[in-house]
Structure formats: structure tokens, C-alpha cells
mmCIF file with all atom_site columns, C-alpha atoms in Angstrom:
data_model
loop_
_atom_site.group_PDB
_atom_site.id
_atom_site.type_symbol
_atom_site.label_atom_id
_atom_site.label_alt_id
_atom_site.label_comp_id
_atom_site.label_asym_id
_atom_site.label_entity_id
_atom_site.label_seq_id
_atom_site.pdbx_PDB_ins_code
_atom_site.Cartn_x
_atom_site.Cartn_y
_atom_site.Cartn_z
_atom_site.occupancy
_atom_site.B_iso_or_equiv
_atom_site.pdbx_formal_charge
_atom_site.auth_seq_id
_atom_site.auth_comp_id
_atom_site.auth_asym_id
_atom_site.auth_atom_id
_atom_site.pdbx_PDB_model_num
ATOM 1   C CA . UNK P 1 1   ? 0.471  0.085  0.098   1.00 46.00 ? 24  UNK P CA 1
ATOM 2   C CA . UNK P 1 2   ? 1.371  3.484  -0.715  1.00 47.00 ? 25  UNK P CA 1
ATOM 3   C CA . UNK P 1 3   ? -0.079 6.499  0.119   1.00 46.00 ? 26  UNK P CA 1
ATOM 4   C CA . UNK P 1 4   ? 1.331  10.220 -0.303  1.00 47.00 ? 27  UNK P CA 1
ATOM 5   C CA . UNK P 1 5   ? 1.298  13.074 2.521   1.00 48.00 ? 28  UNK P CA 1
ATOM 6   C CA . UNK P 1 6   ? 2.735  16.014 1.543   1.00 47.00 ? 29  UNK P CA 1
ATOM 7   C CA . UNK P 1 7   ? 6.403  15.251 0.018   1.00 45.00 ? 30  UNK P CA 1
ATOM 8   C CA . UNK P 1 8   ? 6.249  12.116 2.234   1.00 48.00 ? 31  UNK P CA 1
ATOM 9   C CA . UNK P 1 9   ? 5.778  8.774  0.241   1.00 46.00 ? 32  UNK P CA 1
ATOM 10  C CA . UNK P 1 10  ? 4.659  6.208  2.972   1.00 47.00 ? 33  UNK P CA 1
ATOM 11  C CA . UNK P 1 11  ? 4.807  2.868  1.784   1.00 48.00 ? 34  UNK P CA 1
ATOM 12  C CA . UNK P 1 12  ? 4.182  -0.711 2.971   1.00 49.00 ? 35  UNK P CA 1
ATOM 13  C CA . UNK P 1 13  ? 5.477  -0.935 6.460   1.00 47.00 ? 36  UNK P CA 1
ATOM 14  C CA . UNK P 1 14  ? 5.878  2.722  7.305   1.00 47.00 ? 37  UNK P CA 1
ATOM 15  C CA . UNK P 1 15  ? 2.144  3.349  6.486   1.00 48.00 ? 38  UNK P CA 1
ATOM 16  C CA . UNK P 1 16  ? 1.357  0.606  9.580   1.00 53.00 ? 39  UNK P CA 1
ATOM 17  C CA . UNK P 1 17  ? 3.487  3.262  11.466  1.00 54.00 ? 40  UNK P CA 1
ATOM 18  C CA . UNK P 1 18  ? 7.044  2.141  11.321  1.00 55.00 ? 41  UNK P CA 1
ATOM 19  C CA . UNK P 1 19  ? 9.901  4.563  10.453  1.00 59.00 ? 42  UNK P CA 1
ATOM 20  C CA . UNK P 1 20  ? 8.534  6.939  7.672   1.00 57.00 ? 43  UNK P CA 1
ATOM 21  C CA . UNK P 1 21  ? 10.880 7.953  4.882   1.00 53.00 ? 44  UNK P CA 1
ATOM 22  C CA . UNK P 1 22  ? 10.888 11.006 3.099   1.00 54.00 ? 45  UNK P CA 1
ATOM 23  C CA . UNK P 1 23  ? 11.284 11.040 -0.859  1.00 53.00 ? 46  UNK P CA 1
ATOM 24  C CA . UNK P 1 24  ? 11.751 14.444 -2.545  1.00 55.00 ? 47  UNK P CA 1
ATOM 25  C CA . UNK P 1 25  ? 9.636  14.501 -5.493  1.00 53.00 ? 48  UNK P CA 1
ATOM 26  C CA . UNK P 1 26  ? 11.438 17.528 -7.325  1.00 53.00 ? 49  UNK P CA 1
ATOM 27  C CA . UNK P 1 27  ? 10.027 19.260 -10.305 1.00 56.00 ? 50  UNK P CA 1
ATOM 28  C CA . UNK P 1 28  ? 11.083 18.906 -13.970 1.00 55.00 ? 51  UNK P CA 1
ATOM 29  C CA . UNK P 1 29  ? 13.194 21.497 -14.975 1.00 55.00 ? 52  UNK P CA 1
ATOM 30  C CA . UNK P 1 30  ? 12.018 23.521 -17.650 1.00 54.00 ? 53  UNK P CA 1
ATOM 31  C CA . UNK P 1 31  ? 13.761 24.677 -20.762 1.00 54.00 ? 54  UNK P CA 1
ATOM 32  C CA . UNK P 1 32  ? 14.454 28.311 -21.631 1.00 53.00 ? 55  UNK P CA 1
ATOM 33  C CA . UNK P 1 33  ? 12.995 29.224 -24.998 1.00 56.00 ? 56  UNK P CA 1
ATOM 34  C CA . UNK P 1 34  ? 14.500 32.742 -25.062 1.00 59.00 ? 57  UNK P CA 1
ATOM 35  C CA . UNK P 1 35  ? 17.814 33.636 -25.764 1.00 57.00 ? 58  UNK P CA 1
ATOM 36  C CA . UNK P 1 36  ? 19.648 35.236 -22.999 1.00 60.00 ? 59  UNK P CA 1
ATOM 37  C CA . UNK P 1 37  ? 21.613 38.565 -23.616 1.00 56.00 ? 60  UNK P CA 1
ATOM 38  C CA . UNK P 1 38  ? 24.896 37.236 -24.652 1.00 55.00 ? 61  UNK P CA 1
ATOM 39  C CA . UNK P 1 39  ? 23.088 35.256 -27.255 1.00 55.00 ? 62  UNK P CA 1
ATOM 40  C CA . UNK P 1 40  ? 21.201 38.295 -28.636 1.00 55.00 ? 63  UNK P CA 1
ATOM 41  C CA . UNK P 1 41  ? 24.574 39.698 -29.584 1.00 57.00 ? 64  UNK P CA 1
ATOM 42  C CA . UNK P 1 42  ? 26.223 36.559 -31.624 1.00 59.00 ? 65  UNK P CA 1
ATOM 43  C CA . UNK P 1 43  ? 25.903 36.377 -35.008 1.00 59.00 ? 66  UNK P CA 1
ATOM 44  C CA . UNK P 1 44  ? 25.032 33.671 -37.607 1.00 56.00 ? 67  UNK P CA 1
ATOM 45  C CA . UNK P 1 45  ? 26.618 33.109 -40.810 1.00 55.00 ? 68  UNK P CA 1
ATOM 46  C CA . UNK P 1 46  ? 25.524 31.169 -43.748 1.00 53.00 ? 69  UNK P CA 1
ATOM 47  C CA . UNK P 1 47  ? 27.529 29.818 -46.660 1.00 53.00 ? 70  UNK P CA 1
ATOM 48  C CA . UNK P 1 48  ? 25.336 29.822 -49.787 1.00 52.00 ? 71  UNK P CA 1
ATOM 49  C CA . UNK P 1 49  ? 26.510 28.032 -52.755 1.00 49.00 ? 72  UNK P CA 1
ATOM 50  C CA . UNK P 1 50  ? 26.327 30.083 -55.475 1.00 52.00 ? 73  UNK P CA 1
ATOM 51  C CA . UNK P 1 51  ? 28.590 31.530 -58.200 1.00 49.00 ? 74  UNK P CA 1
ATOM 52  C CA . UNK P 1 52  ? 30.928 34.075 -56.509 1.00 55.00 ? 75  UNK P CA 1
ATOM 53  C CA . UNK P 1 53  ? 32.661 35.421 -59.814 1.00 61.00 ? 76  UNK P CA 1
ATOM 54  C CA . UNK P 1 54  ? 32.453 34.982 -63.232 1.00 64.00 ? 77  UNK P CA 1
ATOM 55  C CA . UNK P 1 55  ? 35.514 32.499 -63.534 1.00 71.00 ? 78  UNK P CA 1
ATOM 56  C CA . UNK P 1 56  ? 33.500 29.842 -61.530 1.00 83.00 ? 79  UNK P CA 1
ATOM 57  C CA . UNK P 1 57  ? 31.846 27.590 -63.208 1.00 89.00 ? 80  UNK P CA 1
ATOM 58  C CA . UNK P 1 58  ? 28.354 26.442 -61.558 1.00 91.00 ? 81  UNK P CA 1
ATOM 59  C CA . UNK P 1 59  ? 25.976 23.773 -62.570 1.00 94.00 ? 82  UNK P CA 1
ATOM 60  C CA . UNK P 1 60  ? 22.821 25.063 -62.352 1.00 93.00 ? 83  UNK P CA 1
ATOM 61  C CA . UNK P 1 61  ? 20.840 22.172 -63.379 1.00 93.00 ? 84  UNK P CA 1
ATOM 62  C CA . UNK P 1 62  ? 20.420 18.993 -65.604 1.00 93.00 ? 85  UNK P CA 1
ATOM 63  C CA . UNK P 1 63  ? 17.798 17.189 -67.344 1.00 93.00 ? 86  UNK P CA 1
ATOM 64  C CA . UNK P 1 64  ? 17.500 13.964 -69.835 1.00 91.00 ? 87  UNK P CA 1
ATOM 65  C CA . UNK P 1 65  ? 18.541 16.443 -72.647 1.00 93.00 ? 88  UNK P CA 1
ATOM 66  C CA . UNK P 1 66  ? 21.724 18.220 -70.847 1.00 93.00 ? 89  UNK P CA 1
ATOM 67  C CA . UNK P 1 67  ? 22.741 20.576 -68.463 1.00 94.00 ? 90  UNK P CA 1
ATOM 68  C CA . UNK P 1 68  ? 22.644 24.444 -67.746 1.00 94.00 ? 91  UNK P CA 1
ATOM 69  C CA . UNK P 1 69  ? 25.745 25.748 -66.602 1.00 93.00 ? 92  UNK P CA 1
ATOM 70  C CA . UNK P 1 70  ? 26.922 28.894 -66.030 1.00 90.00 ? 93  UNK P CA 1
ATOM 71  C CA . UNK P 1 71  ? 23.135 30.401 -67.849 1.00 89.00 ? 94  UNK P CA 1
ATOM 72  C CA . UNK P 1 72  ? 24.289 28.121 -70.975 1.00 90.00 ? 95  UNK P CA 1
ATOM 73  C CA . UNK P 1 73  ? 22.183 25.114 -72.287 1.00 93.00 ? 96  UNK P CA 1
ATOM 74  C CA . UNK P 1 74  ? 24.189 22.440 -72.980 1.00 94.00 ? 97  UNK P CA 1
ATOM 75  C CA . UNK P 1 75  ? 23.031 19.253 -75.092 1.00 94.00 ? 98  UNK P CA 1
ATOM 76  C CA . UNK P 1 76  ? 24.126 16.062 -74.438 1.00 94.00 ? 99  UNK P CA 1
ATOM 77  C CA . UNK P 1 77  ? 27.047 14.757 -72.766 1.00 96.00 ? 100 UNK P CA 1
ATOM 78  C CA . UNK P 1 78  ? 29.900 17.447 -71.580 1.00 96.00 ? 101 UNK P CA 1
ATOM 79  C CA . UNK P 1 79  ? 33.383 17.574 -70.358 1.00 96.00 ? 102 UNK P CA 1
ATOM 80  C CA . UNK P 1 80  ? 33.265 20.788 -68.133 1.00 95.00 ? 103 UNK P CA 1
ATOM 81  C CA . UNK P 1 81  ? 37.046 22.196 -67.427 1.00 92.00 ? 104 UNK P CA 1
ATOM 82  C CA . UNK P 1 82  ? 38.417 25.512 -65.728 1.00 87.00 ? 105 UNK P CA 1
ATOM 83  C CA . UNK P 1 83  ? 37.202 28.095 -67.932 1.00 84.00 ? 106 UNK P CA 1
ATOM 84  C CA . UNK P 1 84  ? 35.536 25.424 -70.446 1.00 89.00 ? 107 UNK P CA 1
ATOM 85  C CA . UNK P 1 85  ? 32.603 23.551 -71.458 1.00 93.00 ? 108 UNK P CA 1
ATOM 86  C CA . UNK P 1 86  ? 33.185 21.012 -74.036 1.00 93.00 ? 109 UNK P CA 1
ATOM 87  C CA . UNK P 1 87  ? 30.897 18.406 -75.732 1.00 93.00 ? 110 UNK P CA 1
ATOM 88  C CA . UNK P 1 88  ? 32.000 15.086 -74.760 1.00 93.00 ? 111 UNK P CA 1
ATOM 89  C CA . UNK P 1 89  ? 32.016 12.194 -77.602 1.00 92.00 ? 112 UNK P CA 1
ATOM 90  C CA . UNK P 1 90  ? 30.360 9.249  -75.548 1.00 93.00 ? 113 UNK P CA 1
ATOM 91  C CA . UNK P 1 91  ? 26.777 7.831  -75.560 1.00 90.00 ? 114 UNK P CA 1
ATOM 92  C CA . UNK P 1 92  ? 26.957 6.084  -72.416 1.00 91.00 ? 115 UNK P CA 1
ATOM 93  C CA . UNK P 1 93  ? 29.479 4.885  -69.128 1.00 92.00 ? 116 UNK P CA 1
ATOM 94  C CA . UNK P 1 94  ? 30.210 1.885  -71.931 1.00 93.00 ? 117 UNK P CA 1
ATOM 95  C CA . UNK P 1 95  ? 31.768 4.631  -74.175 1.00 93.00 ? 118 UNK P CA 1
ATOM 96  C CA . UNK P 1 96  ? 34.289 6.011  -71.426 1.00 94.00 ? 119 UNK P CA 1
ATOM 97  C CA . UNK P 1 97  ? 37.540 5.003  -72.248 1.00 94.00 ? 120 UNK P CA 1
ATOM 98  C CA . UNK P 1 98  ? 41.574 5.915  -71.825 1.00 94.00 ? 121 UNK P CA 1
ATOM 99  C CA . UNK P 1 99  ? 41.090 8.048  -75.196 1.00 94.00 ? 122 UNK P CA 1
ATOM 100 C CA . UNK P 1 100 ? 37.595 9.594  -73.902 1.00 94.00 ? 123 UNK P CA 1
ATOM 101 C CA . UNK P 1 101 ? 39.314 10.917 -70.856 1.00 94.00 ? 124 UNK P CA 1
ATOM 102 C CA . UNK P 1 102 ? 42.684 12.173 -71.932 1.00 93.00 ? 125 UNK P CA 1
ATOM 103 C CA . UNK P 1 103 ? 41.583 15.421 -72.578 1.00 92.00 ? 126 UNK P CA 1
ATOM 104 C CA . UNK P 1 104 ? 41.211 15.520 -68.576 1.00 94.00 ? 127 UNK P CA 1
ATOM 105 C CA . UNK P 1 105 ? 45.068 14.814 -67.855 1.00 92.00 ? 128 UNK P CA 1
ATOM 106 C CA . UNK P 1 106 ? 46.400 16.737 -70.458 1.00 92.00 ? 129 UNK P CA 1
ATOM 107 C CA . UNK P 1 107 ? 45.383 20.375 -69.491 1.00 91.00 ? 130 UNK P CA 1
ATOM 108 C CA . UNK P 1 108 ? 47.394 22.801 -67.564 1.00 90.00 ? 131 UNK P CA 1
ATOM 109 C CA . UNK P 1 109 ? 47.174 23.437 -64.815 1.00 90.00 ? 132 UNK P CA 1
ATOM 110 C CA . UNK P 1 110 ? 46.122 19.840 -63.938 1.00 92.00 ? 133 UNK P CA 1
ATOM 111 C CA . UNK P 1 111 ? 43.202 18.938 -62.607 1.00 94.00 ? 134 UNK P CA 1
ATOM 112 C CA . UNK P 1 112 ? 43.447 17.570 -59.022 1.00 94.00 ? 135 UNK P CA 1
ATOM 113 C CA . UNK P 1 113 ? 40.252 15.423 -59.369 1.00 96.00 ? 136 UNK P CA 1
ATOM 114 C CA . UNK P 1 114 ? 37.383 14.574 -62.267 1.00 97.00 ? 137 UNK P CA 1
ATOM 115 C CA . UNK P 1 115 ? 34.322 13.964 -61.269 1.00 97.00 ? 138 UNK P CA 1
ATOM 116 C CA . UNK P 1 116 ? 32.419 11.504 -63.447 1.00 97.00 ? 139 UNK P CA 1
ATOM 117 C CA . UNK P 1 117 ? 28.549 11.605 -63.731 1.00 96.00 ? 140 UNK P CA 1
ATOM 118 C CA . UNK P 1 118 ? 27.400 8.300  -65.308 1.00 95.00 ? 141 UNK P CA 1
ATOM 119 C CA . UNK P 1 119 ? 23.618 8.966  -65.614 1.00 92.00 ? 142 UNK P CA 1
ATOM 120 C CA . UNK P 1 120 ? 20.851 7.802  -63.315 1.00 92.00 ? 143 UNK P CA 1
ATOM 121 C CA . UNK P 1 121 ? 23.027 5.153  -61.438 1.00 93.00 ? 144 UNK P CA 1
ATOM 122 C CA . UNK P 1 122 ? 26.480 5.224  -60.414 1.00 94.00 ? 145 UNK P CA 1
ATOM 123 C CA . UNK P 1 123 ? 28.268 2.166  -62.968 1.00 93.00 ? 146 UNK P CA 1
ATOM 124 C CA . UNK P 1 124 ? 31.229 0.162  -62.773 1.00 94.00 ? 147 UNK P CA 1
ATOM 125 C CA . UNK P 1 125 ? 33.945 1.943  -65.099 1.00 93.00 ? 148 UNK P CA 1
ATOM 126 C CA . UNK P 1 126 ? 36.719 -0.376 -65.993 1.00 93.00 ? 149 UNK P CA 1
ATOM 127 C CA . UNK P 1 127 ? 39.536 -0.349 -63.281 1.00 94.00 ? 150 UNK P CA 1
ATOM 128 C CA . UNK P 1 128 ? 42.179 0.129  -65.780 1.00 95.00 ? 151 UNK P CA 1
ATOM 129 C CA . UNK P 1 129 ? 40.982 3.266  -66.901 1.00 94.00 ? 152 UNK P CA 1
ATOM 130 C CA . UNK P 1 130 ? 40.780 4.682  -63.363 1.00 95.00 ? 153 UNK P CA 1
ATOM 131 C CA . UNK P 1 131 ? 44.419 3.635  -62.997 1.00 95.00 ? 154 UNK P CA 1
ATOM 132 C CA . UNK P 1 132 ? 45.518 5.038  -66.143 1.00 95.00 ? 155 UNK P CA 1
ATOM 133 C CA . UNK P 1 133 ? 43.737 8.480  -64.760 1.00 95.00 ? 156 UNK P CA 1
ATOM 134 C CA . UNK P 1 134 ? 45.355 7.819  -61.196 1.00 94.00 ? 157 UNK P CA 1
ATOM 135 C CA . UNK P 1 135 ? 48.968 7.246  -62.763 1.00 95.00 ? 158 UNK P CA 1
ATOM 136 C CA . UNK P 1 136 ? 48.547 10.641 -64.716 1.00 94.00 ? 159 UNK P CA 1
ATOM 137 C CA . UNK P 1 137 ? 47.829 12.298 -61.405 1.00 94.00 ? 160 UNK P CA 1
ATOM 138 C CA . UNK P 1 138 ? 44.239 12.772 -61.443 1.00 95.00 ? 161 UNK P CA 1
ATOM 139 C CA . UNK P 1 139 ? 42.085 11.488 -59.109 1.00 95.00 ? 162 UNK P CA 1
ATOM 140 C CA . UNK P 1 140 ? 38.253 10.353 -60.147 1.00 96.00 ? 163 UNK P CA 1
ATOM 141 C CA . UNK P 1 141 ? 35.238 10.172 -58.562 1.00 96.00 ? 164 UNK P CA 1
ATOM 142 C CA . UNK P 1 142 ? 32.424 8.083  -59.690 1.00 96.00 ? 165 UNK P CA 1
ATOM 143 C CA . UNK P 1 143 ? 29.247 9.090  -59.306 1.00 96.00 ? 166 UNK P CA 1
ATOM 144 C CA . UNK P 1 144 ? 25.206 9.341  -60.817 1.00 95.00 ? 167 UNK P CA 1
ATOM 145 C CA . UNK P 1 145 ? 25.049 12.266 -62.480 1.00 95.00 ? 168 UNK P CA 1
ATOM 146 C CA . UNK P 1 146 ? 23.047 14.333 -60.013 1.00 95.00 ? 169 UNK P CA 1
ATOM 147 C CA . UNK P 1 147 ? 25.394 13.932 -57.488 1.00 96.00 ? 170 UNK P CA 1
ATOM 148 C CA . UNK P 1 148 ? 28.573 14.345 -60.020 1.00 96.00 ? 171 UNK P CA 1
ATOM 149 C CA . UNK P 1 149 ? 27.013 17.911 -60.351 1.00 95.00 ? 172 UNK P CA 1
ATOM 150 C CA . UNK P 1 150 ? 26.687 18.817 -56.624 1.00 95.00 ? 173 UNK P CA 1
ATOM 151 C CA . UNK P 1 151 ? 30.027 17.179 -55.935 1.00 96.00 ? 174 UNK P CA 1
ATOM 152 C CA . UNK P 1 152 ? 31.572 19.209 -58.834 1.00 96.00 ? 175 UNK P CA 1
ATOM 153 C CA . UNK P 1 153 ? 30.106 22.688 -57.376 1.00 94.00 ? 176 UNK P CA 1
ATOM 154 C CA . UNK P 1 154 ? 31.071 21.907 -54.035 1.00 94.00 ? 177 UNK P CA 1
ATOM 155 C CA . UNK P 1 155 ? 34.780 21.207 -55.222 1.00 95.00 ? 178 UNK P CA 1
ATOM 156 C CA . UNK P 1 156 ? 34.768 24.544 -57.561 1.00 92.00 ? 179 UNK P CA 1
ATOM 157 C CA . UNK P 1 157 ? 33.292 26.553 -54.866 1.00 89.00 ? 180 UNK P CA 1
ATOM 158 C CA . UNK P 1 158 ? 36.053 25.494 -52.618 1.00 90.00 ? 181 UNK P CA 1
ATOM 159 C CA . UNK P 1 159 ? 38.387 26.688 -55.521 1.00 89.00 ? 182 UNK P CA 1
ATOM 160 C CA . UNK P 1 160 ? 39.716 22.960 -56.389 1.00 92.00 ? 183 UNK P CA 1
ATOM 161 C CA . UNK P 1 161 ? 40.862 22.233 -59.748 1.00 94.00 ? 184 UNK P CA 1
ATOM 162 C CA . UNK P 1 162 ? 38.141 20.028 -60.787 1.00 95.00 ? 185 UNK P CA 1
ATOM 163 C CA . UNK P 1 163 ? 36.897 18.556 -64.229 1.00 96.00 ? 186 UNK P CA 1
ATOM 164 C CA . UNK P 1 164 ? 33.566 17.078 -64.659 1.00 97.00 ? 187 UNK P CA 1
ATOM 165 C CA . UNK P 1 165 ? 32.661 14.624 -67.363 1.00 97.00 ? 188 UNK P CA 1
ATOM 166 C CA . UNK P 1 166 ? 28.665 14.088 -67.294 1.00 96.00 ? 189 UNK P CA 1
ATOM 167 C CA . UNK P 1 167 ? 26.375 12.218 -68.896 1.00 96.00 ? 190 UNK P CA 1
ATOM 168 C CA . UNK P 1 168 ? 23.009 12.968 -68.677 1.00 95.00 ? 191 UNK P CA 1
ATOM 169 C CA . UNK P 1 169 ? 20.408 10.986 -66.757 1.00 92.00 ? 192 UNK P CA 1
ATOM 170 C CA . UNK P 1 170 ? 17.836 9.671  -69.106 1.00 88.00 ? 193 UNK P CA 1
ATOM 171 C CA . UNK P 1 171 ? 15.114 9.478  -66.220 1.00 83.00 ? 194 UNK P CA 1
ATOM 172 C CA . UNK P 1 172 ? 15.871 13.170 -65.369 1.00 71.00 ? 195 UNK P CA 1
ATOM 173 C CA . UNK P 1 173 ? 12.989 15.691 -66.184 1.00 68.00 ? 196 UNK P CA 1
ATOM 174 C CA . UNK P 1 174 ? 12.673 16.431 -70.426 1.00 66.00 ? 197 UNK P CA 1
ATOM 175 C CA . UNK P 1 175 ? 13.093 20.272 -69.756 1.00 62.00 ? 198 UNK P CA 1
ATOM 176 C CA . UNK P 1 176 ? 16.638 22.181 -68.456 1.00 57.00 ? 199 UNK P CA 1
#
């Protein structure tokens, strides 16, 4: 048997006249919802991924037909390198060869990383091709095209020497 009397909790033997013990029931601490004085004067900063200068290449959107890069529409697969956007002569990921990637290791200044967008899904690229690019000093990141575009934009915004080889994803929206 339990009985509650004021702030004392009496149980079993205590309720029958034996030594009562006291159990303090504390009130729950409430959460402070308003800022303290020092918090009112702190500044919040936000970094927005956007084109900060005209010399930065930024992929704005993609569709099953191509890409919008720095406001220009590019139809079909494309090679994006610092200061240039080129048509890339591949139909799908199976057409990617050492020769089709040669542009990316021949340009100066040398790229740090090549972001390879293979369409709707991440496709397996021949390990010999990836090893060839590594030997030429260019790291290759193979991603689906939507993630490749985002990764390219992020790396470019960090001022990394980045290139992109992009195949439009067939299942994407039709408009660009």
C-alpha cells in the first residue's frame, strides 16, 4: 500500500506506523526558450553555394537532354574544365575509355580531381581506366550524374582544380 502525505511517500511498513522515509519529488526543470543576453549579440553566418565570380563554373541544372552551366544550355554529354565547357563524345558509360578521358589529364594547370557522372546510377568503370588516370595524377570520383553535379559545384566553390565528365541521366525531367 502506498500513500502520499505532503512531500513524504509512505509505503508498506511505513504506512503501518513504522519509520517513515521522505522521498523528495523535484519539479522538472523547464527549458529556456528565450535567448540570454549574450546570445542576442552573436551573429549567425550562412554560406550559400552560388557563383561568386564569373570565372567560376557552376552547374545550375540538368535534364535528360543536357545541362545548364553558367546560364548556357549544353545538350548531351559534356566535359567541364576550368574556363571551358565542351561536348563530350560518349553515348553512355560503356563508351568511357582512356582516350575519352585524355583531355582531363592533358590540360594545364593539371586537375586535382575529375568528377565522372555516369547517368541515373553509379556505373562500374573499368579499373584499368581509373588506374590510368591515377597514374596521370588525376583522382577520379565516379558518381551518378545528379550527385556528380553537386560534388563538382562544391569542389569548385572551394577553389579546387576540378573537372567534370557528365552524361545526362535518361530518367531526369525533360526540360532544361
